[in-house]
XYZ file of C-alpha atoms in Angstrom:
634
model
C 0.000 0.000 0.000
C 2.884 2.396 0.717
C 4.306 2.128 -2.845
C 0.777 2.635 -4.190
C 0.288 5.758 -2.066
C 3.691 7.055 -3.144
C 2.871 6.426 -6.811
C -0.543 8.080 -6.462
C 1.190 11.170 -5.128
C 3.318 11.362 -8.290
C 0.360 11.583 -10.683
C 0.285 14.698 -12.862
C -2.753 16.145 -14.618
C -2.023 16.863 -18.274
C -3.812 19.183 -20.686
C -2.892 20.765 -23.988
C -2.868 20.026 -27.685
C -0.426 17.113 -27.385
C -3.138 15.123 -25.578
C -5.273 15.326 -28.740
C -2.670 15.032 -31.511
C 0.386 12.794 -31.616
C 3.629 14.760 -31.404
C 5.128 12.565 -34.136
C 2.896 13.855 -36.943
C 3.953 16.515 -39.456
C 0.931 18.561 -38.468
C 2.099 18.711 -34.857
C 5.679 19.499 -35.894
C 4.373 22.463 -37.911
C 2.394 23.546 -34.865
C 5.508 23.271 -32.686
C 7.433 25.426 -35.168
C 4.686 28.041 -34.969
C 4.642 27.950 -31.150
C 8.428 28.028 -30.740
C 8.886 30.956 -33.104
C 5.787 33.073 -32.589
C 4.131 32.007 -29.345
C 7.441 31.051 -27.698
C 5.855 29.698 -24.510
C 2.807 29.711 -22.334
C 0.837 32.941 -22.428
C -0.504 34.830 -19.436
C -2.818 37.666 -20.336
C -3.859 40.560 -18.110
C -7.080 42.381 -18.999
C -7.128 45.926 -17.639
C -10.356 47.891 -17.452
C -10.940 51.527 -16.545
C -8.812 54.522 -17.515
C -6.309 52.305 -19.329
C -4.582 54.929 -21.507
C -3.691 57.369 -18.740
C -0.126 58.276 -17.816
C -0.467 56.700 -14.362
C -1.791 53.425 -15.803
C 0.981 53.133 -18.399
C 3.644 53.893 -15.819
C 2.215 51.137 -13.617
C 2.312 48.830 -16.665
C 5.955 49.757 -17.173
C 6.787 49.016 -13.518
C 4.964 45.692 -13.797
C 6.861 44.759 -16.966
C 10.235 45.657 -15.439
C 9.473 43.567 -12.329
C 8.296 40.571 -14.346
C 11.366 40.604 -16.605
C 13.536 40.040 -13.517
C 12.046 36.538 -13.338
C 14.055 34.136 -15.521
C 10.879 32.240 -16.411
C 9.387 35.299 -18.139
C 10.468 35.612 -21.773
C 8.766 38.866 -22.725
C 6.122 41.356 -21.615
C 4.116 43.190 -24.267
C 1.880 46.080 -23.298
C 0.914 49.526 -24.463
C 3.541 50.876 -22.066
C 6.292 48.728 -23.628
C 5.365 49.924 -27.128
C 5.245 53.558 -26.022
C 8.580 53.103 -24.238
C 10.088 51.558 -27.373
C 8.924 54.498 -29.478
C 10.425 56.964 -27.003
C 13.702 55.028 -26.934
C 14.067 55.343 -30.712
C 13.687 59.112 -30.522
C 15.392 59.913 -27.196
C 17.479 56.770 -26.453
C 15.520 56.380 -23.192
C 12.455 54.143 -22.784
C 9.896 56.039 -20.720
C 6.237 57.043 -20.627
C 5.666 60.789 -21.224
C 4.360 62.659 -18.189
C 2.026 64.823 -20.251
C -1.296 63.173 -21.179
C -1.618 65.146 -24.405
C 1.855 64.119 -25.542
C 1.053 60.494 -24.669
C -2.221 60.548 -26.619
C -0.456 62.030 -29.643
C 2.244 59.343 -29.484
C -0.333 56.522 -29.265
C -2.144 57.976 -32.288
C 1.073 57.715 -34.354
C 1.661 54.046 -33.493
C 0.749 51.308 -36.051
C -3.042 50.760 -35.866
C -2.682 46.950 -35.898
C -0.418 47.048 -32.859
C -2.548 49.519 -30.922
C -5.680 47.513 -31.762
C -4.114 44.342 -30.346
C -3.145 46.025 -27.064
C -5.881 48.644 -26.748
C -9.021 47.080 -28.269
C -11.322 49.573 -26.564
C -11.049 52.880 -24.737
C -11.973 51.099 -21.517
C -9.852 47.966 -21.938
C -6.171 47.202 -22.392
C -4.185 43.972 -22.651
C -0.819 42.957 -21.224
C 0.776 39.785 -22.646
C 3.277 37.911 -20.488
C 5.137 35.187 -22.414
C 6.549 32.589 -20.043
C 8.929 29.707 -20.586
C 7.415 26.615 -22.208
C 7.469 23.243 -20.480
C 7.191 24.499 -16.904
C 6.057 21.921 -14.360
C 2.498 22.274 -13.130
C 3.470 23.525 -9.663
C 6.034 25.964 -11.069
C 3.532 27.398 -13.547
C 0.948 27.879 -10.810
C 3.618 29.571 -8.675
C 4.478 31.916 -11.545
C 0.811 32.771 -12.119
C 0.464 33.682 -8.451
C 3.620 35.828 -8.729
C 2.236 37.679 -11.766
C -0.965 38.442 -9.869
C 0.976 39.615 -6.796
C 3.190 41.893 -8.897
C 0.146 43.329 -10.669
C -1.341 44.256 -7.299
C 1.947 45.830 -6.171
C 2.606 47.774 -9.397
C 0.599 50.773 -8.184
C -2.212 50.927 -10.732
C -4.472 53.926 -10.079
C -7.843 53.444 -8.339
C -10.587 52.361 -10.710
C -8.310 50.217 -12.884
C -9.249 46.547 -12.485
C -6.980 43.655 -13.472
C -8.074 40.136 -14.469
C -5.729 37.249 -15.278
C -6.513 35.039 -18.261
C -4.812 33.296 -21.154
C -3.651 29.792 -22.038
C -1.556 29.310 -18.911
C -4.391 30.400 -16.613
C -6.842 28.174 -18.482
C -4.512 25.163 -18.207
C -3.975 25.744 -14.477
C -7.691 26.162 -13.741
C -8.573 23.175 -15.917
C -6.116 20.947 -14.037
C -7.571 22.120 -10.728
C -11.069 21.397 -12.011
C -9.971 17.947 -13.201
C -8.663 17.144 -9.723
C -11.870 18.305 -8.046
C -14.027 16.442 -10.560
C -12.062 13.225 -10.072
C -12.492 13.384 -6.293
C -16.207 14.117 -6.683
C -16.713 11.253 -9.152
C -14.875 8.805 -6.913
C -16.863 9.893 -3.858
C -20.133 9.656 -5.793
C -19.436 6.192 -7.178
C -18.315 4.876 -3.773
C -21.495 6.247 -2.181
C -23.578 4.633 -4.935
C -21.816 1.290 -4.466
C -22.414 1.390 -0.695
C -26.110 2.038 -1.286
C -26.463 -0.717 -3.895
C -24.576 -3.303 -1.841
C -26.549 -2.436 1.282
C -29.885 -2.822 -0.503
C -29.255 -5.663 -2.963
C -26.569 -7.768 -1.270
C -28.420 -8.287 2.012
C -28.248 -12.080 1.965
C -24.428 -12.127 2.119
C -22.257 -11.662 5.174
C -19.930 -8.638 5.090
C -21.802 -7.198 2.137
C -19.465 -4.188 1.776
C -16.358 -6.350 1.445
C -16.369 -6.246 -2.412
C -16.121 -2.467 -2.169
C -13.046 -2.791 0.040
C -11.483 -5.080 -2.555
C -12.196 -2.795 -5.501
C -10.871 0.227 -3.601
C -7.628 -1.676 -3.024
C -7.488 -2.386 -6.773
C -8.230 1.272 -7.569
C -5.460 2.376 -5.189
C -3.073 -0.048 -6.884
C -4.056 1.400 -10.265
C -3.476 4.925 -8.974
C -0.070 3.843 -7.702
C 0.962 2.159 -10.939
C -0.213 5.211 -12.891
C 2.157 7.421 -10.924
C 5.050 4.958 -10.845
C 4.839 4.437 -14.617
C 4.649 8.219 -15.186
C 1.300 7.946 -16.957
C -0.312 11.412 -16.899
C -4.031 11.827 -16.303
C -5.822 13.526 -19.189
C -9.430 14.615 -19.511
C -10.231 11.176 -20.922
C -8.100 8.867 -18.784
C -9.232 10.430 -15.480
C -12.690 8.941 -16.114
C -11.159 5.451 -15.927
C -11.164 5.358 -12.128
C -14.904 5.716 -11.393
C -15.583 3.346 -14.297
C -13.013 0.946 -12.886
C -14.864 0.807 -9.574
C -18.094 0.043 -11.420
C -16.509 -2.688 -13.553
C -14.256 -4.133 -10.867
C -16.868 -4.431 -8.158
C -18.739 -6.888 -10.357
C -15.714 -9.197 -10.296
C -15.459 -8.985 -6.501
C -19.197 -9.554 -6.021
C -19.055 -12.700 -8.143
C -16.155 -14.108 -6.103
C -17.781 -13.148 -2.808
C -21.203 -14.478 -3.732
C -19.801 -17.788 -4.982
C -17.789 -18.402 -1.810
C -20.860 -17.464 0.221
C -22.899 -20.096 -1.639
C -20.233 -22.730 -0.965
C -20.357 -21.907 2.745
C -24.141 -22.232 2.702
C -23.682 -25.697 1.240
C -21.987 -26.673 4.507
C -18.354 -26.628 3.403
C -15.585 -25.461 5.743
C -14.100 -22.046 5.006
C -10.903 -23.314 3.376
C -12.769 -25.635 1.022
C -15.478 -23.066 0.294
C -12.930 -20.449 -0.735
C -10.975 -22.955 -2.816
C -14.044 -24.334 -4.626
C -15.621 -20.906 -5.066
C -12.509 -19.458 -6.643
C -11.999 -22.526 -8.809
C -15.567 -22.475 -10.136
C -16.047 -18.751 -10.749
C -12.418 -17.817 -11.516
C -12.291 -18.995 -15.163
C -15.542 -17.197 -16.020
C -14.336 -13.935 -14.484
C -10.925 -14.361 -16.138
C -12.661 -14.717 -19.515
C -14.666 -11.554 -18.796
C -11.449 -9.705 -17.932
C -9.832 -10.992 -21.131
C -12.758 -9.768 -23.230
C -12.782 -6.387 -21.503
C -9.040 -6.075 -22.054
C -9.388 -6.922 -25.743
C -12.099 -4.291 -26.074
C -9.921 -1.644 -24.471
C -6.856 -2.701 -26.466
C -8.646 -1.665 -29.668
C -8.145 1.938 -28.517
C -4.390 1.500 -28.993
C -4.954 2.043 -32.710
C -6.386 5.534 -32.191
C -4.286 8.492 -33.379
C -5.597 10.520 -30.406
C -3.076 10.145 -27.525
C -5.619 10.611 -24.737
C -7.763 7.786 -26.140
C -4.703 5.516 -26.240
C -3.988 6.406 -22.602
C -7.613 5.703 -21.727
C -7.334 2.242 -23.262
C -4.019 1.480 -21.573
C -5.171 2.670 -18.153
C -8.440 0.726 -18.462
C -6.537 -2.429 -19.401
C -4.201 -1.942 -16.442
C -7.143 -1.315 -14.125
C -9.230 -4.377 -14.998
C -6.130 -6.565 -14.801
C -5.305 -5.272 -11.321
C -8.947 -5.738 -10.299
C -8.796 -9.405 -11.252
C -5.455 -9.912 -9.502
C -6.785 -8.189 -6.385
C -9.882 -10.407 -6.461
C -7.716 -13.531 -6.577
C -4.825 -12.591 -4.293
C -6.513 -10.159 -1.906
C -10.158 -11.213 -1.830
C -9.615 -14.962 -1.372
C -7.440 -14.740 1.786
C -9.724 -12.026 3.164
C -12.776 -14.249 2.676
C -10.998 -17.136 4.359
C -10.021 -15.011 7.377
C -13.603 -13.831 7.792
C -15.393 -17.140 7.242
C -13.039 -19.500 9.066
C -14.428 -18.410 12.442
C -17.933 -19.529 11.552
C -19.355 -22.995 11.529
C -20.329 -24.221 8.056
C -23.966 -23.335 7.459
C -24.227 -20.851 10.326
C -25.107 -17.437 8.926
C -27.376 -15.534 11.233
C -27.323 -15.708 14.971
C -30.679 -13.971 15.024
C -32.220 -16.774 12.942
C -30.839 -19.734 14.833
C -27.543 -21.599 15.093
C -26.586 -24.523 12.910
C -29.261 -23.973 10.302
C -28.288 -22.915 6.775
C -30.073 -19.733 5.847
C -31.970 -19.779 2.567
C -31.832 -16.286 1.129
C -35.143 -14.721 0.265
C -35.857 -13.814 -3.322
C -35.185 -10.130 -3.844
C -37.649 -7.775 -5.506
C -35.263 -7.094 -8.353
C -34.897 -10.846 -8.919
C -38.668 -11.210 -9.200
C -38.826 -8.247 -11.575
C -36.043 -9.581 -13.792
C -37.701 -12.982 -13.847
C -40.972 -11.501 -15.063
C -39.231 -9.363 -17.688
C -37.293 -12.394 -18.958
C -40.479 -14.436 -19.173
C -42.264 -11.660 -21.070
C -39.364 -11.292 -23.524
C -39.223 -15.049 -24.074
C -42.946 -15.157 -24.888
C -42.670 -12.243 -27.342
C -39.183 -12.933 -28.656
C -39.776 -12.286 -32.371
C -41.411 -8.834 -32.159
C -38.962 -7.676 -29.477
C -35.932 -8.755 -31.524
C -37.426 -7.088 -34.621
C -37.954 -3.814 -32.733
C -34.427 -3.888 -31.286
C -32.894 -4.587 -34.711
C -34.895 -1.719 -36.233
C -33.830 0.664 -33.459
C -30.226 -0.478 -33.895
C -30.281 0.312 -37.622
C -31.869 3.702 -36.925
C -29.317 4.315 -34.169
C -26.365 3.705 -36.479
C -27.985 5.909 -39.144
C -28.638 8.876 -36.860
C -25.334 8.403 -35.075
C -23.732 9.902 -38.191
C -25.598 13.136 -37.407
C -24.288 13.411 -33.844
C -22.057 16.452 -33.462
C -18.398 16.291 -32.500
C -16.753 18.642 -30.023
C -12.987 19.017 -30.343
C -12.568 22.285 -28.455
C -10.649 21.789 -25.213
C -12.853 24.430 -23.597
C -15.892 22.183 -24.093
C -14.437 19.813 -21.478
C -14.481 22.551 -18.841
C -17.490 23.800 -16.841
C -19.060 26.795 -18.644
C -18.975 28.845 -15.430
C -15.228 28.374 -14.917
C -13.867 31.892 -14.221
C -11.265 31.870 -16.976
C -13.907 30.899 -19.585
C -16.217 33.669 -18.400
C -13.306 36.090 -18.749
C -12.500 34.744 -22.233
C -16.069 35.429 -23.366
C -15.781 38.912 -21.909
C -12.544 39.454 -23.849
C -14.166 38.233 -27.073
C -17.014 40.704 -26.586
C -14.504 43.515 -25.948
C -12.262 42.799 -28.937
C -15.155 41.805 -31.178
C -13.124 38.913 -32.591
C -13.185 35.162 -32.281
C -10.659 32.434 -32.911
C -7.808 32.947 -35.322
C -6.255 30.791 -38.031
C -2.540 30.780 -38.754
C -0.632 30.271 -42.001
C 3.042 29.440 -41.471
C 5.214 30.702 -44.340
C 8.679 29.205 -44.918
C 11.091 30.766 -47.403
C 14.714 31.636 -48.017
C 13.629 35.250 -47.593
C 10.113 36.090 -46.399
C 10.997 39.799 -46.679
C 11.432 39.606 -50.461
C 8.982 41.635 -52.522
C 7.584 38.523 -54.255
C 6.684 36.881 -50.935
C 5.253 40.108 -49.487
C 3.085 40.636 -52.577
C 1.828 37.045 -52.372
C 0.987 37.466 -48.672
C -0.918 40.668 -49.404
C -2.878 39.178 -52.323
C -3.656 35.968 -50.435
C -4.949 37.893 -47.420
C -7.161 40.135 -49.551
C -8.523 37.116 -51.402
C -9.469 35.022 -48.353
C -10.930 37.982 -46.425
C -13.154 38.893 -49.380
C -14.120 35.284 -50.105
C -14.910 33.891 -46.636
C -17.600 35.508 -44.507
C -16.201 34.079 -41.279
C -12.771 35.655 -41.830
C -12.948 39.297 -40.816
C -9.336 40.435 -40.995
C -5.697 39.498 -41.262
C -2.214 40.482 -40.176
C 1.185 39.623 -41.628
C 4.583 41.050 -42.482
C 3.054 42.450 -45.672
C 0.426 44.300 -43.642
C 3.053 45.697 -41.271
C 5.142 46.954 -44.196
C 2.090 48.558 -45.839
C 1.179 50.172 -42.531
C 4.635 51.752 -42.313
C 4.659 52.992 -45.926
C 1.125 54.294 -46.084
C -0.419 51.395 -47.998
C 2.054 50.023 -50.531
C 4.892 47.483 -50.752
C 8.246 48.997 -51.847
C 9.571 48.069 -55.268
C 13.099 47.058 -54.247
C 14.666 44.915 -51.537
C 16.711 47.873 -50.311
C 13.548 49.899 -49.786
C 11.913 46.979 -47.970
C 14.954 46.645 -45.692
C 14.834 50.359 -44.924
C 11.156 50.112 -43.965
C 11.754 47.039 -41.794
C 14.556 48.818 -39.898
C 12.115 51.588 -39.006
C 9.610 49.173 -37.445
C 9.813 48.254 -33.767
C 11.132 44.734 -33.064
C 8.093 43.931 -30.894
C 5.916 44.470 -33.977
C 8.085 42.391 -36.312
C 8.311 39.484 -33.851
C 4.553 38.964 -34.163
C 4.697 38.381 -37.940
C 8.209 37.142 -38.782
C 11.194 35.337 -37.328
C 14.268 36.498 -39.181
C 13.986 36.024 -42.916
C 13.107 32.316 -42.954
C 9.693 32.276 -41.258
C 6.618 34.422 -41.630
C 3.149 34.231 -40.135
C -0.222 35.193 -41.554
C -2.937 35.428 -38.901
C -6.556 35.352 -40.063
C -9.083 36.622 -37.522
C -12.630 35.270 -37.468
C -15.986 36.363 -36.102
C -16.671 33.289 -33.965
C -15.200 31.339 -31.067
C -17.067 28.160 -32.062
C -14.681 25.582 -33.494
C -17.412 23.805 -35.445
C -18.295 26.959 -37.381
C -14.721 27.193 -38.693
C -14.375 23.677 -40.053
C -15.736 24.607 -43.478
C -13.463 27.690 -43.824
C -10.500 25.521 -42.818
C -11.149 23.086 -45.642
C -11.653 25.971 -48.069
C -8.384 27.603 -46.978
C -6.521 24.391 -47.761
C -7.873 24.605 -51.303
C -7.059 28.320 -51.486
C -3.416 27.625 -50.609
C -3.241 25.071 -53.409
C -4.832 27.456 -55.907
C -2.916 30.582 -54.819
C 0.378 28.864 -54.198
C 3.275 31.017 -52.947
C 6.311 31.881 -55.128
C 8.879 29.155 -55.939
C 10.974 28.221 -52.917
C 8.263 29.393 -50.516
C 5.903 27.043 -48.665
C 2.725 27.921 -46.778
C 0.997 25.614 -44.293
C -2.163 26.044 -42.250
C -1.394 25.567 -38.580
C -2.549 26.563 -35.113
C -4.822 25.040 -32.517
C -7.888 24.931 -34.759
C -6.034 22.926 -37.398
C -4.949 20.410 -34.751
C -8.479 20.126 -33.407
C -9.867 19.629 -36.910
C -7.516 16.678 -37.380
C -9.173 14.928 -34.423
C -12.583 14.917 -36.112
C -11.993 11.853 -38.259
C -10.797 9.637 -35.369
C -13.850 10.698 -33.354
C -16.277 9.904 -36.181
C -15.164 7.128 -38.522
C -12.380 6.089 -36.170
C -14.672 5.201 -33.284
C -16.494 2.601 -35.402
C -13.208 1.147 -36.543
C -12.008 0.811 -32.941
C -15.312 -0.629 -31.714
C -15.593 -3.298 -34.381
C -11.905 -4.109 -34.128
C -12.447 -4.767 -30.416
C -15.470 -6.940 -31.188
C -13.420 -8.905 -33.716
C -10.712 -9.519 -31.101
C -13.320 -10.732 -28.622
C -15.056 -12.949 -31.170
C -11.762 -14.636 -32.054
C -10.906 -15.105 -28.366
C -14.316 -16.629 -27.618
C -14.034 -18.835 -30.692
C -10.719 -20.186 -29.376
C -12.191 -20.751 -25.903
C -15.581 -22.200 -26.895
C -14.585 -23.755 -30.233
C -18.152 -23.110 -31.290
C -19.097 -20.414 -33.811
C -22.593 -19.908 -32.384
C -21.417 -19.581 -28.764
C -18.708 -17.126 -29.789
C -21.123 -15.018 -31.817
C -23.960 -14.792 -29.279
C -22.197 -12.426 -26.791
C -20.989 -10.173 -29.620
C -24.320 -9.482 -31.350
C -25.997 -7.725 -28.380
C -22.954 -5.461 -28.008
C -23.278 -4.466 -31.681
C -26.920 -3.592 -31.031
C -26.223 -1.642 -27.838
C -23.516 0.363 -29.623
C -26.008 1.384 -32.303
C -28.719 2.166 -29.753
C -26.352 4.356 -27.744
C -25.588 6.448 -30.837
C -29.304 6.911 -31.449
C -29.860 7.968 -27.835
C -27.048 10.543 -28.125
C -28.732 11.975 -31.221
C -32.126 12.204 -29.511
C -30.628 13.869 -26.421
C -28.627 16.344 -28.505
C -25.291 15.171 -27.110
C -21.914 15.512 -28.829
C -18.993 13.152 -29.179
C -15.771 14.089 -27.438
C -12.508 12.223 -26.932
C -14.140 10.814 -23.779
C -17.503 9.723 -25.191
C -15.845 8.345 -28.339
C -14.456 5.577 -26.133
C -18.015 4.491 -25.369
C -17.791 1.586 -27.803
C -14.850 0.147 -25.878
C -16.723 0.693 -22.607
C -19.804 -1.102 -23.922
C -17.596 -4.009 -24.945
C -15.817 -4.074 -21.592
C -19.054 -4.018 -19.634
C -21.422 -5.794 -21.983
C -19.629 -8.955 -23.075
C -19.566 -10.246 -19.501
C -23.337 -9.878 -19.131
C -24.101 -11.453 -22.479
């Protein structure tokens, strides 16, 4: 238990794009290039509201930026104050905020509109971007977030200026906290439900809560192995543990109930445990094998969190079976050895085997079974029809690939993000990564400009764009210089903080397309159209343009969550059918448990359509769950 507790303490919650898309794909490598060169790290965003363009506010921003840059984990701080300071440094060699409000307003008016719009979207709101080092450990990132908030409070912002923390780093930290709370709540809820069910349904057995003790030991062992093997918990794999208790307790109940029956038959404890385990063990082992084969089908998914879900589920059911054999059997022996064979209730008399009363649920199930047997043909016909309809309408079930859809809608950082979207009037953005020997050449700049104008005019969802071409045109008054020397002269006049947003040296450029929506699903059609646009309006020779960014990664998950889930489900069923065929050596016996699972899978898709639910990386594993749970019953 001590190693298990130690391992459980080492578990890390993991979020981010790499949990959806494999890091070995070209698409993810392009995304990494974009992040390393233009995002550079995690992003903490401060939203200021109030008199955000006053001298006092900008001087407080400057003090905040100077304090944050003393932390080695902070890569850069971008704010209106830093841009104003940069402009003053170019003219006076000293970076400072003018003390006169009129002079400050005049200076802000001369700054590039794209830059001012990004930092000052509204007269009442301003943004401060804090780029922090990528790859920080969870605890270190949370510590840095707290430090940013403390420094913001100590920077001396004037009264009436409010500061809210948001951004990718804040979202990741809050999401991990929410995952931890949700996991604890789910575990507590499922344990409470198991106690209630065992207390009500398992009355005829001594020590009725003992199966719960066994499955909790197995769950603790799974927690421990998860930490010791450095398996992170994602939004999908964290749901394994409450499911594991539900699946595993069935194994423990079967062992417990069988030994209890052997004791009622008058056998001594040692013999009862031995015979009970021998008789029920192979059946439970076959159920575990089938469940494991169902979960192993998830290993073929290109979505990392689904692979982790399958691996953790396989580990969990295996440990449940081992705990039932090696923990439950000696525990049953220790409890039952003190009782005479056949003695079960002191209140009902000594030395007389107790015959358990038929439970209400047993009577109900008996009547339902009898009814179904008498009306077998129409019931089977109805179920088959509903299954066909379920598979048909399952194709219409929506798919959610936005990481924010996994979080509670009232989570503070999401509420703040919606507020920011309403302030800026923009939604998600799409990125085009441009590679070239020289992205500052006139040919590349002209192509960027023409491509941006084309896609903005052609796609209703795309409302604007920014790129190196746009920055150059902003500095020249609306045109691209004719010669490379003129382009170089213009680029030297532009602040580095502006250039870093659209280019990295001369080899990489970035086109950012802004949209009017934050809904990922609404951008799937424009994404596909942009791919075709890049093929039709290809860049100059030696230059390559690739769509990238978070939305592109999320779009790549759609296929595995739609067509891929059927492939995984039926692959798991094929594995189970072959295993049962080897065990039973009878085609009919091997096929019988598989057919109901096929029907239940179709029915579940139909139910999701009727209820208006959406598939996620979690619910897409439902086929494997149905296999793991259902084959044993059938």
